[in-house]
Coordinates of C-alpha atoms in Angstrom, one line a residue:
M1 CA 63.6 136.7 -206.3
D2 CA 61.3 138.8 -208.5
K3 CA 58.5 141.0 -207.2
E4 CA 55.8 138.5 -208.0
R5 CA 57.4 135.7 -206.0
K6 CA 58.1 137.6 -202.8
S7 CA 56.3 136.5 -199.6
R8 CA 53.5 138.7 -198.5
S9 CA 51.7 139.2 -195.2
I10 CA 48.2 140.5 -194.9
F11 CA 46.7 142.1 -191.8
R12 CA 43.0 142.8 -191.7
S13 CA 41.4 143.6 -188.4
R14 CA 38.1 144.7 -189.9
K15 CA 37.6 142.7 -193.1
I16 CA 38.6 139.4 -191.5
S17 CA 38.5 139.8 -187.8
R18 CA 41.7 139.2 -185.9
V19 CA 43.3 137.3 -188.8
F20 CA 46.9 137.3 -190.0
A21 CA 47.3 135.8 -193.4
W22 CA 50.3 135.0 -195.6
V23 CA 51.3 134.0 -199.0
I24 CA 54.7 132.2 -199.7
P25 CA 55.0 131.6 -203.5
S26 CA 57.1 128.8 -204.8
D27 CA 57.8 127.4 -208.3
E28 CA 55.3 126.6 -211.1
G29 CA 52.4 128.7 -209.7
K30 CA 52.4 126.9 -206.4
G31 CA 52.7 128.4 -202.9
K32 CA 51.9 128.1 -199.3
I33 CA 48.9 130.0 -198.1
G34 CA 48.1 130.4 -194.4
V35 CA 45.9 132.1 -191.9
A36 CA 46.0 132.4 -188.1
G37 CA 43.5 134.1 -185.8
K38 CA 41.7 134.1 -182.5
G39 CA 38.5 132.1 -182.3
I40 CA 38.2 131.6 -186.0
N41 CA 36.9 128.8 -188.2
V42 CA 40.2 128.0 -190.0
A43 CA 38.7 126.0 -192.9
E44 CA 36.1 128.7 -193.6
T45 CA 38.5 131.6 -193.2
I46 CA 41.2 130.2 -195.5
E47 CA 38.6 129.5 -198.1
K48 CA 37.4 133.1 -198.0
F49 CA 40.9 134.3 -198.2
L50 CA 41.7 132.1 -201.2
Q51 CA 38.6 133.3 -203.0
T52 CA 40.1 136.8 -203.1
K53 CA 43.1 135.5 -205.0
G54 CA 41.2 134.2 -208.1
D55 CA 41.2 130.6 -209.4
Y56 CA 43.0 128.0 -207.3
S57 CA 43.2 124.3 -206.4
T58 CA 44.3 122.9 -203.1
V59 CA 47.0 120.3 -202.8
R60 CA 46.9 119.8 -199.1
K61 CA 45.4 121.4 -196.0
I62 CA 46.9 121.3 -192.5
Y63 CA 45.2 122.7 -189.4
A64 CA 46.6 123.0 -185.9
P65 CA 45.7 125.0 -182.8
I66 CA 48.4 127.3 -181.3
W67 CA 48.7 128.4 -177.7
I68 CA 49.2 132.1 -177.1
K69 CA 48.0 132.6 -173.5
G70 CA 51.3 132.1 -171.7
P71 CA 52.2 129.6 -169.1
I72 CA 49.7 127.6 -167.1
E73 CA 49.4 128.2 -163.4
E74 CA 51.1 125.0 -162.2
F75 CA 53.7 123.0 -164.1
V76 CA 53.8 120.5 -161.3
N77 CA 50.6 119.1 -159.8
G78 CA 51.3 116.3 -157.3
K79 CA 53.5 113.9 -159.3
T80 CA 52.3 115.1 -162.7
V81 CA 54.8 117.3 -164.6
T82 CA 53.7 119.3 -167.6
V83 CA 56.1 120.5 -170.3
G84 CA 56.0 122.4 -173.6
D85 CA 52.9 123.5 -175.3
A86 CA 50.8 121.7 -172.7
A87 CA 52.4 123.9 -170.1
G88 CA 51.9 127.1 -172.1
Q89 CA 55.6 127.5 -172.8
A90 CA 55.0 128.7 -176.4
K91 CA 55.7 132.4 -176.9
P92 CA 52.5 134.5 -176.6
T93 CA 53.5 136.6 -179.6
T94 CA 54.3 134.0 -182.2
A95 CA 53.4 130.7 -180.6
G96 CA 56.9 129.5 -181.3
G97 CA 58.6 127.7 -178.5
I98 CA 61.5 125.5 -179.5
Y99 CA 63.9 127.2 -177.0
S100 CA 61.4 128.0 -174.2
S101 CA 59.8 124.6 -174.3
G102 CA 63.1 122.8 -174.8
M103 CA 64.5 124.5 -171.7
G104 CA 61.3 123.5 -169.9
G105 CA 61.9 119.9 -170.8
M106 CA 65.5 120.1 -169.6
Y107 CA 64.6 121.7 -166.3
A108 CA 61.8 119.2 -165.8
G109 CA 64.1 116.3 -166.5
Q110 CA 66.6 117.6 -164.0
A111 CA 64.0 118.1 -161.4
I112 CA 62.5 114.7 -161.9
S113 CA 65.9 113.1 -161.6
K114 CA 66.6 114.9 -158.4
Y115 CA 63.1 114.0 -157.0
L116 CA 63.6 110.3 -157.7
K117 CA 66.6 110.3 -155.4
S118 CA 65.2 112.6 -152.7
K119 CA 61.5 112.0 -152.9
K120 CA 61.0 115.6 -152.0
I121 CA 58.2 117.4 -153.9
S122 CA 60.1 120.7 -153.4
D123 CA 62.8 119.3 -155.7
L124 CA 60.1 118.6 -158.4
E125 CA 58.7 122.1 -158.0
E126 CA 62.2 123.6 -158.6
Y127 CA 61.4 123.0 -162.3
Q128 CA 58.8 125.8 -162.5
K129 CA 60.9 128.2 -160.4
R130 CA 63.8 127.9 -162.8
W131 CA 61.7 128.2 -165.9
T132 CA 59.9 131.3 -164.5
E133 CA 63.2 132.9 -163.5
K134 CA 64.4 132.6 -167.1
F135 CA 61.2 133.3 -169.2
G136 CA 58.6 134.6 -166.8
K137 CA 59.1 138.4 -167.3
E138 CA 59.6 138.1 -171.0
F139 CA 56.4 136.1 -171.4
E140 CA 54.5 138.7 -169.3
K141 CA 55.7 141.5 -171.6
Q142 CA 54.8 139.5 -174.7
L143 CA 51.3 138.8 -173.4
F144 CA 50.8 142.5 -172.7
A145 CA 52.1 143.4 -176.2
R146 CA 49.7 141.0 -177.8
K147 CA 46.7 142.4 -175.9
I148 CA 47.6 145.9 -177.0
L149 CA 48.3 145.0 -180.6
E150 CA 45.0 143.1 -180.9
R151 CA 43.1 146.3 -180.3
L152 CA 44.6 148.2 -183.2
D153 CA 42.6 149.0 -186.3
N154 CA 43.9 148.8 -189.9
N155 CA 44.7 152.4 -190.1
T156 CA 46.9 152.2 -187.0
I157 CA 48.6 149.0 -188.2
N158 CA 49.5 150.7 -191.4
K159 CA 50.9 153.7 -189.6
L160 CA 53.1 151.4 -187.5
F161 CA 54.4 149.5 -190.5
E162 CA 55.1 152.8 -192.3
S163 CA 57.2 154.0 -189.4
I164 CA 59.6 151.0 -189.6
T165 CA 62.9 152.0 -191.2
P166 CA 65.6 149.8 -192.8
E167 CA 67.9 150.9 -190.0
I168 CA 65.5 149.6 -187.4
I169 CA 65.3 146.2 -189.2
K170 CA 69.0 146.0 -189.6
E171 CA 69.7 146.7 -185.9
I172 CA 67.2 144.1 -184.8
S173 CA 68.6 141.5 -187.2
E174 CA 72.1 142.1 -186.0
K175 CA 71.7 142.6 -182.3
D176 CA 68.4 141.3 -180.9
D177 CA 67.5 137.9 -179.4
F178 CA 65.0 135.8 -181.4
D179 CA 63.7 134.1 -178.3
F180 CA 63.6 137.2 -176.0
H181 CA 62.1 139.6 -178.6
T182 CA 60.1 142.1 -176.6
G183 CA 63.0 144.5 -177.2
S184 CA 62.5 143.9 -181.0
I185 CA 58.8 144.8 -180.7
V186 CA 59.7 148.0 -178.8
K187 CA 62.1 149.0 -181.6
L188 CA 59.7 148.1 -184.4
L189 CA 57.1 150.3 -182.9
G190 CA 59.6 153.1 -182.4
I191 CA 58.8 153.4 -178.7
K192 CA 62.3 154.3 -177.5
G193 CA 63.1 156.5 -180.5
S194 CA 59.9 158.4 -180.6
L195 CA 57.8 157.8 -177.5
K196 CA 55.6 160.8 -178.3
T197 CA 54.6 159.4 -181.7
A198 CA 53.9 156.0 -180.2
Q199 CA 51.7 157.4 -177.5
A200 CA 49.8 159.4 -180.0
I201 CA 49.0 156.3 -182.0
I202 CA 48.5 153.7 -179.2
G203 CA 48.4 155.5 -175.9
G204 CA 50.7 155.4 -172.8
E205 CA 50.2 151.7 -172.1
F206 CA 53.3 150.7 -174.0
K207 CA 55.4 152.3 -171.3
K208 CA 55.0 148.9 -169.5
L209 CA 57.0 147.2 -172.2
L210 CA 60.0 149.4 -171.3
S211 CA 60.2 148.4 -167.7

């Protein structure tokens, strides 16, 4: 792929508040343009972003809310069982959740099946216990990472990206878990390799990610 057709990501914490934008070029001058952000007007924000790119025409627009606040307090309320995005089982960092939500559905189905035989609410509530045992700690760390990263200004973001080496990317690609990726965040930020540098940029709060 030539240089002009490479995907690009744009981070702008000041120019466009709390927005992550991306450009994925395809053939014949077409491409996918996207934006994501907290509390933004998506239609207005994407139009402003497109205006910075010159002349354009739009083929199709798609908007959808994403959940990044972590799991809800109760997956089971009486006989009502909540699963997937509605239960907050999407990852706080990326809002992806095929695995975490899928496992939620499996745990919920098993709990419901057991409850239908026993009629014990405790069997139904086992669903949330199992999901939390598997994903709870990871989601807590991802929530914390998001809160810290949202506070960074453009200068700090640039410094962090400049510190990422090909070796770090290679190690993450070969060894890390896509669904439990707090470890990848720690490596990308250089926390374990250079805690002193990371603290100088962000502060000591990232120590919580290592526990």
